[in-house]
mmCIF file of C-alpha atoms in Angstrom:
data_model
loop_
_atom_site.group_PDB
_atom_site.id
_atom_site.type_symbol
_atom_site.label_atom_id
_atom_site.label_comp_id
_atom_site.label_asym_id
_atom_site.label_seq_id
_atom_site.Cartn_x
_atom_site.Cartn_y
_atom_site.Cartn_z
ATOM 1 C CA MET N 1 37.014 27.146 -30.115
ATOM 2 C CA SER N 2 36.246 30.724 -30.981
ATOM 3 C CA MET N 3 38.709 32.986 -33.355
ATOM 4 C CA TYR N 4 38.717 36.478 -34.019
ATOM 5 C CA TRP N 5 41.106 38.488 -35.772
ATOM 6 C CA GLN N 6 41.359 41.952 -36.086
ATOM 7 C CA ILE N 7 43.518 44.236 -38.381
ATOM 8 C CA LEU N 8 44.275 47.002 -36.301
ATOM 9 C CA GLY N 9 46.911 48.331 -39.072
ATOM 10 C CA CYS N 10 48.395 46.900 -42.160
ATOM 11 C CA GLY N 11 50.048 50.063 -43.764
ATOM 12 C CA SER N 12 53.725 50.131 -45.124
ATOM 13 C CA ALA N 13 56.703 52.138 -43.531
ATOM 14 C CA VAL N 14 55.553 55.541 -44.677
ATOM 15 C CA PRO N 15 52.579 56.627 -42.722
ATOM 16 C CA LEU N 16 49.119 57.714 -44.391
ATOM 17 C CA PRO N 17 46.105 58.947 -42.764
ATOM 18 C CA HIS N 18 43.732 56.162 -41.995
ATOM 19 C CA HIS N 19 46.267 53.600 -43.256
ATOM 20 C CA HIS N 20 48.067 52.470 -39.897
ATOM 21 C CA PRO N 21 51.232 50.766 -39.361
ATOM 22 C CA SER N 22 51.162 46.805 -38.933
ATOM 23 C CA ALA N 23 49.283 45.503 -35.980
ATOM 24 C CA GLN N 24 46.802 42.301 -35.900
ATOM 25 C CA LEU N 25 44.880 41.365 -33.021
ATOM 26 C CA LEU N 26 44.004 37.449 -32.675
ATOM 27 C CA GLN N 27 41.913 36.414 -30.007
ATOM 28 C CA VAL N 28 41.645 32.402 -29.631
ATOM 29 C CA GLY N 29 39.307 30.603 -26.881
ATOM 30 C CA GLY N 30 39.701 33.574 -24.469
ATOM 31 C CA LYS N 31 43.104 34.272 -25.014
ATOM 32 C CA SER N 32 44.618 37.251 -26.902
ATOM 33 C CA TYR N 33 47.940 37.507 -29.162
ATOM 34 C CA LEU N 34 49.140 40.428 -31.190
ATOM 35 C CA LEU N 35 51.148 40.153 -34.134
ATOM 36 C CA ASP N 36 53.598 43.070 -34.632
ATOM 37 C CA CYS N 37 52.709 46.594 -33.219
ATOM 38 C CA GLY N 38 53.395 49.466 -35.393
ATOM 39 C CA GLU N 39 53.345 53.104 -33.978
ATOM 40 C CA GLY N 40 49.955 54.200 -32.481
ATOM 41 C CA THR N 41 48.686 50.366 -31.564
ATOM 42 C CA GLN N 42 47.293 51.464 -28.336
ATOM 43 C CA VAL N 43 45.221 54.029 -29.707
ATOM 44 C CA ARG N 44 43.848 51.447 -32.386
ATOM 45 C CA PHE N 45 43.112 49.262 -29.193
ATOM 46 C CA LYS N 46 40.824 52.109 -28.164
ATOM 47 C CA GLU N 47 39.419 52.562 -31.188
ATOM 48 C CA PHE N 48 38.173 48.833 -31.797
ATOM 49 C CA GLY N 49 36.992 48.784 -28.004
ATOM 50 C CA ALA N 50 39.785 45.838 -27.780
ATOM 51 C CA HIS N 51 41.243 44.968 -24.221
ATOM 52 C CA GLY N 52 44.741 45.336 -24.794
ATOM 53 C CA GLN N 53 45.854 44.689 -21.295
ATOM 54 C CA GLN N 54 44.513 41.147 -21.732
ATOM 55 C CA VAL N 55 47.294 40.453 -24.413
ATOM 56 C CA ASP N 56 48.984 37.216 -23.787
ATOM 57 C CA ALA N 57 51.711 37.438 -26.130
ATOM 58 C CA ILE N 58 53.232 39.684 -28.536
ATOM 59 C CA ALA N 59 55.058 38.420 -31.687
ATOM 60 C CA ILE N 60 57.268 41.029 -33.544
ATOM 61 C CA THR N 61 58.344 39.805 -37.128
ATOM 62 C CA HIS N 62 61.206 42.089 -37.389
ATOM 63 C CA LEU N 63 62.585 45.342 -36.088
ATOM 64 C CA HIS N 64 61.665 47.529 -39.034
ATOM 65 C CA GLY N 65 60.034 50.730 -37.407
ATOM 66 C CA ASP N 66 56.459 50.051 -38.949
ATOM 67 C CA HIS N 67 56.547 46.849 -37.253
ATOM 68 C CA VAL N 68 58.009 47.669 -33.876
ATOM 69 C CA TYR N 69 58.286 51.380 -32.808
ATOM 70 C CA GLY N 70 54.583 51.378 -31.222
ATOM 71 C CA LEU N 71 55.947 48.496 -28.531
ATOM 72 C CA PRO N 72 57.438 51.024 -26.159
ATOM 73 C CA GLY N 73 54.512 52.983 -25.939
ATOM 74 C CA LEU N 74 52.015 50.084 -25.742
ATOM 75 C CA LEU N 75 54.026 48.554 -22.966
ATOM 76 C CA SER N 76 54.245 51.854 -21.053
ATOM 77 C CA SER N 77 50.516 52.491 -21.572
ATOM 78 C CA TRP N 78 49.720 49.219 -20.199
ATOM 79 C CA HIS N 79 51.994 50.087 -17.168
ATOM 80 C CA LEU N 80 50.229 53.437 -16.767
ATOM 81 C CA MET N 81 46.616 51.534 -16.590
ATOM 82 C CA GLY N 82 47.798 49.101 -13.913
ATOM 83 C CA ARG N 83 48.728 45.825 -15.925
ATOM 84 C CA THR N 84 50.174 43.067 -13.860
ATOM 85 C CA LYS N 85 49.673 39.982 -16.109
ATOM 86 C CA PRO N 86 52.850 38.695 -17.405
ATOM 87 C CA LEU N 87 53.509 39.203 -20.965
ATOM 88 C CA THR N 88 55.583 37.142 -23.649
ATOM 89 C CA LEU N 89 57.489 38.940 -26.280
ATOM 90 C CA ILE N 90 58.529 36.926 -29.208
ATOM 91 C CA GLY N 91 60.755 38.335 -32.060
ATOM 92 C CA PRO N 92 64.277 38.656 -33.136
ATOM 93 C CA PRO N 93 67.310 37.884 -30.786
ATOM 94 C CA GLU N 94 67.816 42.079 -30.598
ATOM 95 C CA LEU N 95 64.162 42.602 -29.517
ATOM 96 C CA GLU N 96 65.041 42.467 -25.671
ATOM 97 C CA SER N 97 67.989 44.757 -26.358
ATOM 98 C CA PHE N 98 65.815 47.348 -28.536
ATOM 99 C CA ILE N 99 63.087 47.369 -25.779
ATOM 100 C CA ARG N 100 65.055 47.488 -22.601
ATOM 101 C CA PRO N 101 66.816 50.592 -23.086
ATOM 102 C CA GLN N 102 63.861 52.880 -24.134
ATOM 103 C CA LEU N 103 61.810 51.608 -20.740
ATOM 104 C CA GLU N 104 65.056 52.296 -18.592
ATOM 105 C CA LEU N 105 65.852 55.484 -20.041
ATOM 106 C CA SER N 106 62.215 56.777 -19.674
ATOM 107 C CA ARG N 107 62.335 55.537 -16.197
ATOM 108 C CA CYS N 108 59.178 53.209 -17.007
ATOM 109 C CA TRP N 109 59.609 50.441 -14.375
ATOM 110 C CA LEU N 110 56.945 47.784 -15.386
ATOM 111 C CA GLU N 111 54.821 46.231 -12.681
ATOM 112 C CA TYR N 112 54.202 43.394 -14.763
ATOM 113 C CA PRO N 113 57.015 40.777 -16.144
ATOM 114 C CA ILE N 114 58.004 40.353 -19.405
ATOM 115 C CA HIS N 115 59.461 37.222 -20.797
ATOM 116 C CA PHE N 116 61.216 37.352 -24.211
ATOM 117 C CA VAL N 117 61.469 34.574 -26.464
ATOM 118 C CA ALA N 118 64.377 34.939 -29.197
ATOM 119 C CA CYS N 119 63.230 33.321 -32.603
ATOM 120 C CA THR N 120 65.967 31.093 -34.046
ATOM 121 C CA SER N 121 66.760 30.653 -37.622
ATOM 122 C CA ASP N 122 65.669 27.108 -37.323
ATOM 123 C CA PRO N 123 62.517 26.644 -39.505
ATOM 124 C CA GLY N 124 59.138 25.376 -37.363
ATOM 125 C CA ALA N 125 60.712 26.068 -34.055
ATOM 126 C CA GLN N 126 58.482 26.203 -31.294
ATOM 127 C CA VAL N 127 58.456 29.679 -29.377
ATOM 128 C CA PHE N 128 55.271 29.846 -27.713
ATOM 129 C CA GLU N 129 52.553 27.663 -26.146
ATOM 130 C CA ASP N 130 49.483 28.179 -23.778
ATOM 131 C CA GLU N 131 46.099 26.648 -23.570
ATOM 132 C CA ALA N 132 44.811 28.117 -26.630
ATOM 133 C CA VAL N 133 47.755 28.046 -29.401
ATOM 134 C CA THR N 134 50.991 26.830 -30.025
ATOM 135 C CA ILE N 135 52.985 29.385 -32.162
ATOM 136 C CA TYR N 136 56.238 28.283 -34.427
ATOM 137 C CA SER N 137 58.488 30.255 -36.159
ATOM 138 C CA HIS N 138 59.512 30.214 -39.701
ATOM 139 C CA PRO N 139 62.653 32.501 -41.017
ATOM 140 C CA LEU N 140 61.774 34.837 -43.946
ATOM 141 C CA LYS N 141 64.030 36.566 -46.565
ATOM 142 C CA HIS N 142 64.023 40.314 -45.961
ATOM 143 C CA SER N 143 66.643 42.961 -45.648
ATOM 144 C CA ILE N 144 66.822 42.349 -41.874
ATOM 145 C CA PRO N 145 66.284 39.002 -40.107
ATOM 146 C CA THR N 146 62.666 38.642 -40.022
ATOM 147 C CA GLY N 147 60.271 35.809 -38.856
ATOM 148 C CA GLY N 148 56.948 34.506 -39.910
ATOM 149 C CA TYR N 149 54.738 32.918 -37.371
ATOM 150 C CA LYS N 150 52.270 29.780 -37.624
ATOM 151 C CA GLY N 151 49.525 29.415 -34.848
ATOM 152 C CA VAL N 152 48.095 26.002 -34.233
ATOM 153 C CA THR N 153 44.972 26.050 -31.871
ATOM 154 C CA GLN N 154 45.207 23.612 -29.098
ATOM 155 C CA PRO N 155 42.321 21.050 -29.000
ATOM 156 C CA GLY N 156 39.538 21.910 -27.111
ATOM 157 C CA MET N 157 36.027 20.698 -25.987
ATOM 158 C CA ARG N 158 34.257 19.128 -29.034
ATOM 159 C CA ARG N 159 30.690 19.955 -29.405
ATOM 160 C CA ILE N 160 28.469 16.763 -28.946
ATOM 161 C CA ASP N 161 24.857 16.512 -30.418
ATOM 162 C CA ALA N 162 23.345 14.972 -27.054
ATOM 163 C CA GLU N 163 20.081 13.786 -28.426
ATOM 164 C CA LYS N 164 21.805 11.828 -31.548
ATOM 165 C CA ALA N 165 24.400 10.471 -29.029
ATOM 166 C CA ARG N 166 21.839 9.181 -26.521
ATOM 167 C CA ALA N 167 19.974 7.549 -29.540
ATOM 168 C CA ALA N 168 23.101 5.910 -30.669
ATOM 169 C CA GLY N 169 23.397 4.232 -27.141
ATOM 170 C CA GLY N 170 25.888 6.804 -25.633
ATOM 171 C CA GLU N 171 25.804 7.504 -22.051
ATOM 172 C CA SER N 172 27.012 10.892 -20.201
ATOM 173 C CA CYS N 173 30.234 9.550 -19.331
ATOM 174 C CA ASP N 174 30.809 8.638 -23.152
ATOM 175 C CA MET N 175 30.000 12.068 -24.215
ATOM 176 C CA ARG N 176 32.513 13.941 -21.727
ATOM 177 C CA ARG N 177 35.121 11.516 -22.815
ATOM 178 C CA LEU N 178 34.493 12.302 -26.579
ATOM 179 C CA GLN N 179 34.115 16.261 -25.764
ATOM 180 C CA LEU N 180 37.742 15.985 -24.181
ATOM 181 C CA GLY N 181 39.065 13.837 -27.214
ATOM 182 C CA LEU N 182 39.642 10.605 -25.101
ATOM 183 C CA ASP N 183 39.605 7.464 -27.080
ATOM 184 C CA GLY N 184 39.274 4.056 -25.432
ATOM 185 C CA PRO N 185 37.120 1.337 -24.231
ATOM 186 C CA THR N 186 33.978 2.749 -22.442
ATOM 187 C CA ARG N 187 32.061 -0.594 -21.981
ATOM 188 C CA PRO N 188 32.783 -3.947 -22.504
ATOM 189 C CA GLY N 189 32.953 -4.298 -26.433
ATOM 190 C CA GLN N 190 32.759 -0.613 -27.317
ATOM 191 C CA THR N 191 35.189 1.923 -28.024
ATOM 192 C CA ALA N 192 34.877 5.841 -28.221
ATOM 193 C CA ALA N 193 36.857 7.589 -30.596
ATOM 194 C CA HIS N 194 36.797 11.251 -31.792
#
């Protein structure tokens, strides 16, 4: 499964030229995830040629401005660009009460559903899962409630060297089972294991 990580910004709370606030884009197996959303993140998507509208989930570590002030603008930009794909927002329990009033006051009625997932103080709590990754949250020490995230990729199709497999007596159906990560008897007296 291919993985691509793009640092859109890693700056601190004080803005500097050419040093953008925190935002990282992770692409895994055709899915996209954003970690934090500092100011100007939608512009950074454009600069890198990334397709922000394809983002499946956004995980916010905490509600300091350099990690979250770009989120209302990003959500609004995606709305104006015609996004309809559902979006999961993961973050501190207060994230929804931070975002909803800004969208309502600006009369930005999103045409795509947002599912909010509040992180708890339980270390290792699963907060998101799809076909590509499972995301777990971990509370971190900071001046306000903060969470770190661990993403674990889902098992994908294994790559099989067909020539070597055939030379070892493998058949097409065996190779397919191995690609899928299945164990078990394939022929009397033989077992396929990955």
